[in-house]
Amino acid sequence: MKKHLLSIDDVTADDIAEIFATAAEMHDVQRRDVKKLPALRGRTVINLFFEDSTRTRSSFEIAGKWLSADTINITGKGSSTSKGESLRDTVLTIASMGVDALVMRHSASGAALQVSQWVDASVINAGDGTHEHPSQALLDAYTLQRRLGSLEGRHVVMVGDLTHSRVFRSNVLCLTKLGARVTVVAPPTLMPSGVTEWSRAAGFETSYDVDAVLPTADAVMMLRVQKERMSGGFFPSPREYTVGYGLTRDRLALLGADVPICHPGPMNRGLEIAADAADAAQSVILDQVSAGVAVRMAILYHLLAGEGSAA
Amino acid sequence: MSEQPPSSPTPHPGDQTDAPSVAPVPGEPEGRIVLDERDIARALTRISHEILERNKGAADLVLLGIPSRGVPLAKRVAERIAAVEGVEVPVGSLDITMYRDDLRKHPARGPQHTEIPSGGIDGRTVVLVDDVLYSGRTVRAALDAMNDIGRPDVVRLAVLVDRGHRDLPIRADHVGKNLPSARTERVAVRLSELDDVEGVWIS
Amino acid sequence: MSATPTKLVVRGASLLGETTGDLLVVDGVITESGSVDSTGAEVVDADGLVALPGLVDLHTHLREPGREDAETVVTGSRAAAVGGFTAVLAMANTSPVTDTAEAAERVHDLGVAAGLVDVHPVGAVTKGLAGEELAELGLMHRSRARVRVFSDDGKCVADPRVMRRALEYVKAFGGVISQHSQDPSLAGPTSCCHEGELSGRLGLPGWPGVAEEVIVARDVMLARHTGSRVHVAHASTAGTVEVLRWAKSQGIQVTAEVTPHHLLLTTDLLAGYDPTFKVNPPLRPQEDVLALREALADGTIDAVATDHAPHARHDKEHAFVDAAFGMLGLETALPVVAQVMVESGQMSWTDVARVMSTTPAAIAGLDRQGRGLEVGSPANIVLVDPSADLTVDRDASVSLSRNNPWHGRTFGAAVRATFLRGRATVLDGALV
């Protein structure tokens, strides 16, 4: 496996299978009284979060601690518009304390890649702007695979604000890599620019019509819609969004009873996903959270435990 | 433990035990056979009796095989105990990959499956089962792993082959065959559950 | 060579790439051309070199006052001279902004003191570049700096009413507004990557070509309505070229410039999120690059201007979306244009002289520059080796900054000598 996890492009289908197998074992560790493995003892992992996130950060923190690594949380300062340190100075200062891995979240796309060129440590991208969130995609795919068996040939439908979603970008790469058929649904204003060429090249489909696509879905992934986007002129009103694209009770009925429903969280109940759908038996939203720790343990283990890892 | 994995660099005699259990390798290994199928069967039968003797029956016994080949061996012992005592002894597996003391010397390998029987190991007599005892580091790792899972009353060790050259103060309670060997020699164990032949070879 | 030789002969140059001959320079003026008697003159051997009139840059950022850590008028002048320039127009987005006569004179005087190129300050169109009230355009024109070109570059004069007033106002003294065409509602301050498949995939805020085109279209209509001149800075899209073609066919007084980087570099260089390639307007796809080349060759685009934009290292060492916009350009402009346009046969050296000297000087209203190599014109001369083998080393630059997109690239033409009114500022490829 490569030294960094910046993008799903950094892992092959075989790497993903290995991560999933390890994650399955890690899942068992979560159920024990002593939730500890010594594999990363002596390693130092810094969670460097320039953007707020309780969920992802605590998931990585727990994952590191359960592997006996020393994990430290650092909140990075805001962007460069203040006359502060350059990003490079900021990360070099931290990395030069002798760090094995930087788990980084930043509001700028590409920040993780740029940082990986400046530091010796392994860099794990915990979300860079609207670009990628590889550990989320891995835990989403892992969760779906546990529910569905193999993802090969399965039809996964993603609905939501694709333009601003790093979860979408990582997931589309991950799911197609694992052989799934992916259709993404959004209104035209929330489709990324150039998506037609991109989808053709990358092998996924696009649609504006969620009702046409849902009946053939084997799995559904609802993406968060930020209300702030409404004022950016992307969409007239929350109500119109829900009627056109939300996973309402009616649309829930269109799905087979064993079609898992995912959401990376946090949810806007009533906006992109009805409460009934979020709490339905077929919802795997909570499974995603517990999978998150296991998958992140697997990622940290494979990147840091062996020879040829950072430090 | 079986012989060194194909992926290792220049063989160092000490490496041979430190290598993790390998995936099944097709065909007969090199060298001469020291235990054939029937020898293995007899050894396992004797080991099973010894376990029962030592424990004065099957009460509170738990067998944990160390992957890969310790697992089918543990199952075979459990079958024999069931045949003799009429008791189903809980059988499971204990993967030690994450507890190895040489993690940083190899690329990170994914763990194999750990399955602790539903009754747990607290207060039990755990018999660890492995195919080859060599440096003792695997068993040390297994003891550490068990420490994080529970607190057995007693831990014993049963191995099919003891080839000597201990690096740590570890000894087996039940041994199928003592096989003095040079450090430069390789010991290969094959079992029908995982491989297409059965036996123990030395080369 | 002595400080300012009274008599200088440039011997055996290929004049504008056409005829080989000598140039006799007396007291800073070209007095003879052809076969010249060199008695009593200092001689510069120009065998195998192409002689062009000194280059004139309509668009440079010298950063002084305010960001002397990135560039000063002195270091910027050095970079210009090394690049073959004898005059540069220094943009107004300094700190403080050049929006008063005093500020303009300050930059002008710094240029005179540096003495390597003629530095002509550009005046801001609006006070503080805020886009609301006109700056003291008339007073800046009347000052020692004799400002004629005004620009809020860095920002767009977005309010159509303000742009209209500015276009009208400068008619009184033959001034021209140079517009940084970027509709702020369509391409805001975070927009940094051509809006298209790459920006979608990389998750970078898109900068659609149409944000430039709607302003260019608006401004040519305003220019027609007010009967004024307007100049389009750093044209970057095929759509802009279409608008320019139409406008010129209608007799509208519009001129346009293109940067060397927009003639050669494309948006896919952003795939690695390297802020070296972050520039405003952004690098575009190949279709736009080809349209710009064609437009430069056929005169739809009138001039090449560098938009030389030095930045201190720490201003580029940020996440891409946070990093400063801009690339160095003075030292490499001619080699780039030579490779893209002359080596490919789309333009001759005479054409290069037109787009990099004569026309920019005319647009800026400079009387001492851009007069070609005619007898009687000031001896602003650049000697170019058209068969050099130049690999760009960013650390060898005379600019204070290092944000150089050409590092490691090889070019076939190189500036060997530059003369400002008969005085050598660069000889043998290095500053004198």
mmCIF file of C-alpha atoms in Angstrom, chain B residues 19-162:
data_model
loop_
_atom_site.group_PDB
_atom_site.id
_atom_site.type_symbol
_atom_site.label_atom_id
_atom_site.label_comp_id
_atom_site.label_asym_id
_atom_site.label_seq_id
_atom_site.Cartn_x
_atom_site.Cartn_y
_atom_site.Cartn_z
ATOM 1 C CA ALA B 19 7.466 -15.496 9.747
ATOM 2 C CA PRO B 20 3.704 -15.682 10.100
ATOM 3 C CA SER B 21 1.728 -18.687 9.027
ATOM 4 C CA VAL B 22 1.658 -18.886 5.302
ATOM 5 C CA ALA B 23 -1.051 -19.520 2.829
ATOM 6 C CA PRO B 24 -1.317 -23.110 1.617
ATOM 7 C CA VAL B 25 1.403 -24.057 -0.824
ATOM 8 C CA PRO B 26 0.557 -26.695 -3.405
ATOM 9 C CA GLY B 27 2.497 -29.909 -3.784
ATOM 10 C CA GLU B 28 4.870 -31.763 -1.520
ATOM 11 C CA PRO B 29 7.486 -29.687 0.273
ATOM 12 C CA GLU B 30 11.182 -30.376 -0.199
ATOM 13 C CA GLY B 31 13.158 -32.691 2.005
ATOM 14 C CA ARG B 32 12.338 -35.861 3.853
ATOM 15 C CA ILE B 33 9.069 -36.659 5.546
ATOM 16 C CA VAL B 34 9.324 -37.160 9.313
ATOM 17 C CA LEU B 35 5.644 -37.581 10.121
ATOM 18 C CA ASP B 36 3.143 -38.974 7.678
ATOM 19 C CA GLU B 37 -0.640 -38.841 7.848
ATOM 20 C CA ARG B 38 -0.940 -41.747 10.243
ATOM 21 C CA ASP B 39 1.866 -40.465 12.491
ATOM 22 C CA ILE B 40 0.053 -37.158 12.781
ATOM 23 C CA ALA B 41 -3.188 -38.934 13.658
ATOM 24 C CA ARG B 42 -1.518 -40.965 16.380
ATOM 25 C CA ALA B 43 0.235 -37.930 17.800
ATOM 26 C CA LEU B 44 -2.994 -35.977 17.978
ATOM 27 C CA THR B 45 -4.745 -38.857 19.692
ATOM 28 C CA ARG B 46 -2.046 -39.044 22.322
ATOM 29 C CA ILE B 47 -2.095 -35.268 22.815
ATOM 30 C CA SER B 48 -5.859 -35.345 23.266
ATOM 31 C CA HIS B 49 -5.538 -38.020 25.961
ATOM 32 C CA GLU B 50 -2.774 -36.108 27.688
ATOM 33 C CA ILE B 51 -4.904 -32.976 27.761
ATOM 34 C CA LEU B 52 -7.746 -34.877 29.394
ATOM 35 C CA GLU B 53 -5.373 -36.561 31.840
ATOM 36 C CA ARG B 54 -3.771 -33.317 32.894
ATOM 37 C CA ASN B 55 -7.109 -31.588 33.209
ATOM 38 C CA LYS B 56 -8.741 -34.552 34.899
ATOM 39 C CA GLY B 57 -11.522 -34.489 32.357
ATOM 40 C CA ALA B 58 -12.957 -31.965 29.922
ATOM 41 C CA ALA B 59 -14.377 -29.449 32.375
ATOM 42 C CA ASP B 60 -13.654 -25.772 31.650
ATOM 43 C CA LEU B 61 -11.422 -26.592 28.706
ATOM 44 C CA VAL B 62 -11.177 -24.203 25.758
ATOM 45 C CA LEU B 63 -9.028 -24.955 22.723
ATOM 46 C CA LEU B 64 -7.650 -21.999 20.775
ATOM 47 C CA GLY B 65 -5.809 -22.703 17.562
ATOM 48 C CA ILE B 66 -3.235 -20.202 16.298
ATOM 49 C CA PRO B 67 -3.864 -19.496 12.583
ATOM 50 C CA SER B 68 -3.267 -20.873 10.123
ATOM 51 C CA ARG B 69 -2.530 -24.509 10.831
ATOM 52 C CA GLY B 70 -3.105 -24.426 14.569
ATOM 53 C CA VAL B 71 -6.806 -24.047 13.849
ATOM 54 C CA PRO B 72 -7.512 -27.350 12.067
ATOM 55 C CA LEU B 73 -5.267 -29.093 14.618
ATOM 56 C CA ALA B 74 -7.362 -27.651 17.446
ATOM 57 C CA LYS B 75 -10.520 -28.877 15.741
ATOM 58 C CA ARG B 76 -9.138 -32.387 15.353
ATOM 59 C CA VAL B 77 -8.193 -32.474 19.036
ATOM 60 C CA ALA B 78 -11.702 -31.324 19.930
ATOM 61 C CA GLU B 79 -13.165 -34.138 17.817
ATOM 62 C CA ARG B 80 -11.047 -36.724 19.611
ATOM 63 C CA ILE B 81 -11.987 -35.370 23.008
ATOM 64 C CA ALA B 82 -15.653 -35.532 22.023
ATOM 65 C CA ALA B 83 -15.190 -39.137 20.924
ATOM 66 C CA VAL B 84 -13.485 -40.159 24.189
ATOM 67 C CA GLU B 85 -15.312 -38.096 26.804
ATOM 68 C CA GLY B 86 -18.555 -37.442 24.985
ATOM 69 C CA VAL B 87 -18.115 -33.709 25.678
ATOM 70 C CA GLU B 88 -18.025 -30.899 23.095
ATOM 71 C CA VAL B 89 -15.107 -28.739 24.137
ATOM 72 C CA PRO B 90 -15.328 -25.138 22.829
ATOM 73 C CA VAL B 91 -12.883 -24.485 19.964
ATOM 74 C CA GLY B 92 -11.805 -21.165 18.563
ATOM 75 C CA SER B 93 -8.934 -19.317 16.921
ATOM 76 C CA LEU B 94 -6.556 -16.654 18.193
ATOM 77 C CA ASP B 95 -4.796 -14.545 15.596
ATOM 78 C CA ILE B 96 -1.587 -12.966 16.870
ATOM 79 C CA THR B 97 -0.602 -10.748 13.891
ATOM 80 C CA MET B 98 -1.134 -7.503 15.778
ATOM 81 C CA TYR B 99 0.828 -8.716 18.780
ATOM 82 C CA ARG B 100 3.970 -9.782 16.954
ATOM 83 C CA ASP B 101 7.178 -8.237 18.258
ATOM 84 C CA ASP B 102 8.572 -7.870 14.725
ATOM 85 C CA LEU B 103 5.731 -5.904 13.112
ATOM 86 C CA ARG B 104 8.049 -3.180 11.898
ATOM 87 C CA LYS B 105 10.331 -5.634 10.133
ATOM 88 C CA HIS B 106 7.811 -6.624 7.468
ATOM 89 C CA PRO B 107 5.156 -4.808 5.477
ATOM 90 C CA ALA B 108 1.940 -4.761 7.469
ATOM 91 C CA ARG B 109 0.038 -8.022 6.979
ATOM 92 C CA GLY B 110 -3.676 -8.252 7.482
ATOM 93 C CA PRO B 111 -4.778 -10.228 10.524
ATOM 94 C CA GLN B 112 -6.443 -13.634 10.233
ATOM 95 C CA HIS B 113 -9.645 -14.456 11.972
ATOM 96 C CA THR B 114 -9.982 -14.539 15.768
ATOM 97 C CA GLU B 115 -12.968 -16.452 17.028
ATOM 98 C CA ILE B 116 -13.385 -16.699 20.792
ATOM 99 C CA PRO B 117 -16.059 -19.265 21.726
ATOM 100 C CA SER B 118 -19.184 -17.764 23.199
ATOM 101 C CA GLY B 119 -18.358 -18.785 26.760
ATOM 102 C CA GLY B 120 -15.208 -16.688 26.677
ATOM 103 C CA ILE B 121 -11.946 -17.612 28.373
ATOM 104 C CA ASP B 122 -12.357 -16.087 31.831
ATOM 105 C CA GLY B 123 -11.703 -18.685 34.503
ATOM 106 C CA ARG B 124 -11.131 -21.403 31.904
ATOM 107 C CA THR B 125 -8.280 -23.699 31.110
ATOM 108 C CA VAL B 126 -7.119 -22.556 27.696
ATOM 109 C CA VAL B 127 -5.024 -24.883 25.600
ATOM 110 C CA LEU B 128 -3.237 -23.038 22.806
ATOM 111 C CA VAL B 129 -2.707 -25.256 19.778
ATOM 112 C CA ASP B 130 -0.091 -24.630 17.097
ATOM 113 C CA ASP B 131 1.707 -26.716 14.500
ATOM 114 C CA VAL B 132 5.381 -25.891 15.209
ATOM 115 C CA LEU B 133 7.075 -24.515 18.326
ATOM 116 C CA TYR B 134 10.385 -22.862 17.502
ATOM 117 C CA SER B 135 11.553 -19.559 19.039
ATOM 118 C CA GLY B 136 8.497 -19.179 21.243
ATOM 119 C CA ARG B 137 7.695 -15.668 20.038
ATOM 120 C CA THR B 138 4.377 -16.683 18.557
ATOM 121 C CA VAL B 139 3.295 -18.118 21.900
ATOM 122 C CA ARG B 140 4.418 -15.000 23.718
ATOM 123 C CA ALA B 141 2.291 -12.945 21.308
ATOM 124 C CA ALA B 142 -0.627 -15.308 21.927
ATOM 125 C CA LEU B 143 -0.328 -14.811 25.688
ATOM 126 C CA ASP B 144 -0.409 -11.032 25.174
ATOM 127 C CA ALA B 145 -3.409 -11.341 22.884
ATOM 128 C CA MET B 146 -5.269 -13.433 25.428
ATOM 129 C CA ASN B 147 -4.510 -10.880 28.099
ATOM 130 C CA ASP B 148 -6.637 -8.352 26.240
ATOM 131 C CA ILE B 149 -9.466 -10.822 25.786
ATOM 132 C CA GLY B 150 -9.902 -12.200 29.245
ATOM 133 C CA ARG B 151 -8.265 -13.932 32.193
ATOM 134 C CA PRO B 152 -7.974 -17.680 31.957
ATOM 135 C CA ASP B 153 -7.208 -19.664 35.107
ATOM 136 C CA VAL B 154 -4.623 -21.753 33.350
ATOM 137 C CA VAL B 155 -2.948 -21.656 29.930
ATOM 138 C CA ARG B 156 -1.309 -24.697 28.399
ATOM 139 C CA LEU B 157 0.395 -25.237 25.061
ATOM 140 C CA ALA B 158 -0.015 -28.168 22.682
ATOM 141 C CA VAL B 159 2.107 -28.392 19.524
ATOM 142 C CA LEU B 160 2.428 -30.961 16.812
ATOM 143 C CA VAL B 161 6.204 -30.448 16.461
ATOM 144 C CA ASP B 162 8.777 -28.973 18.833
#
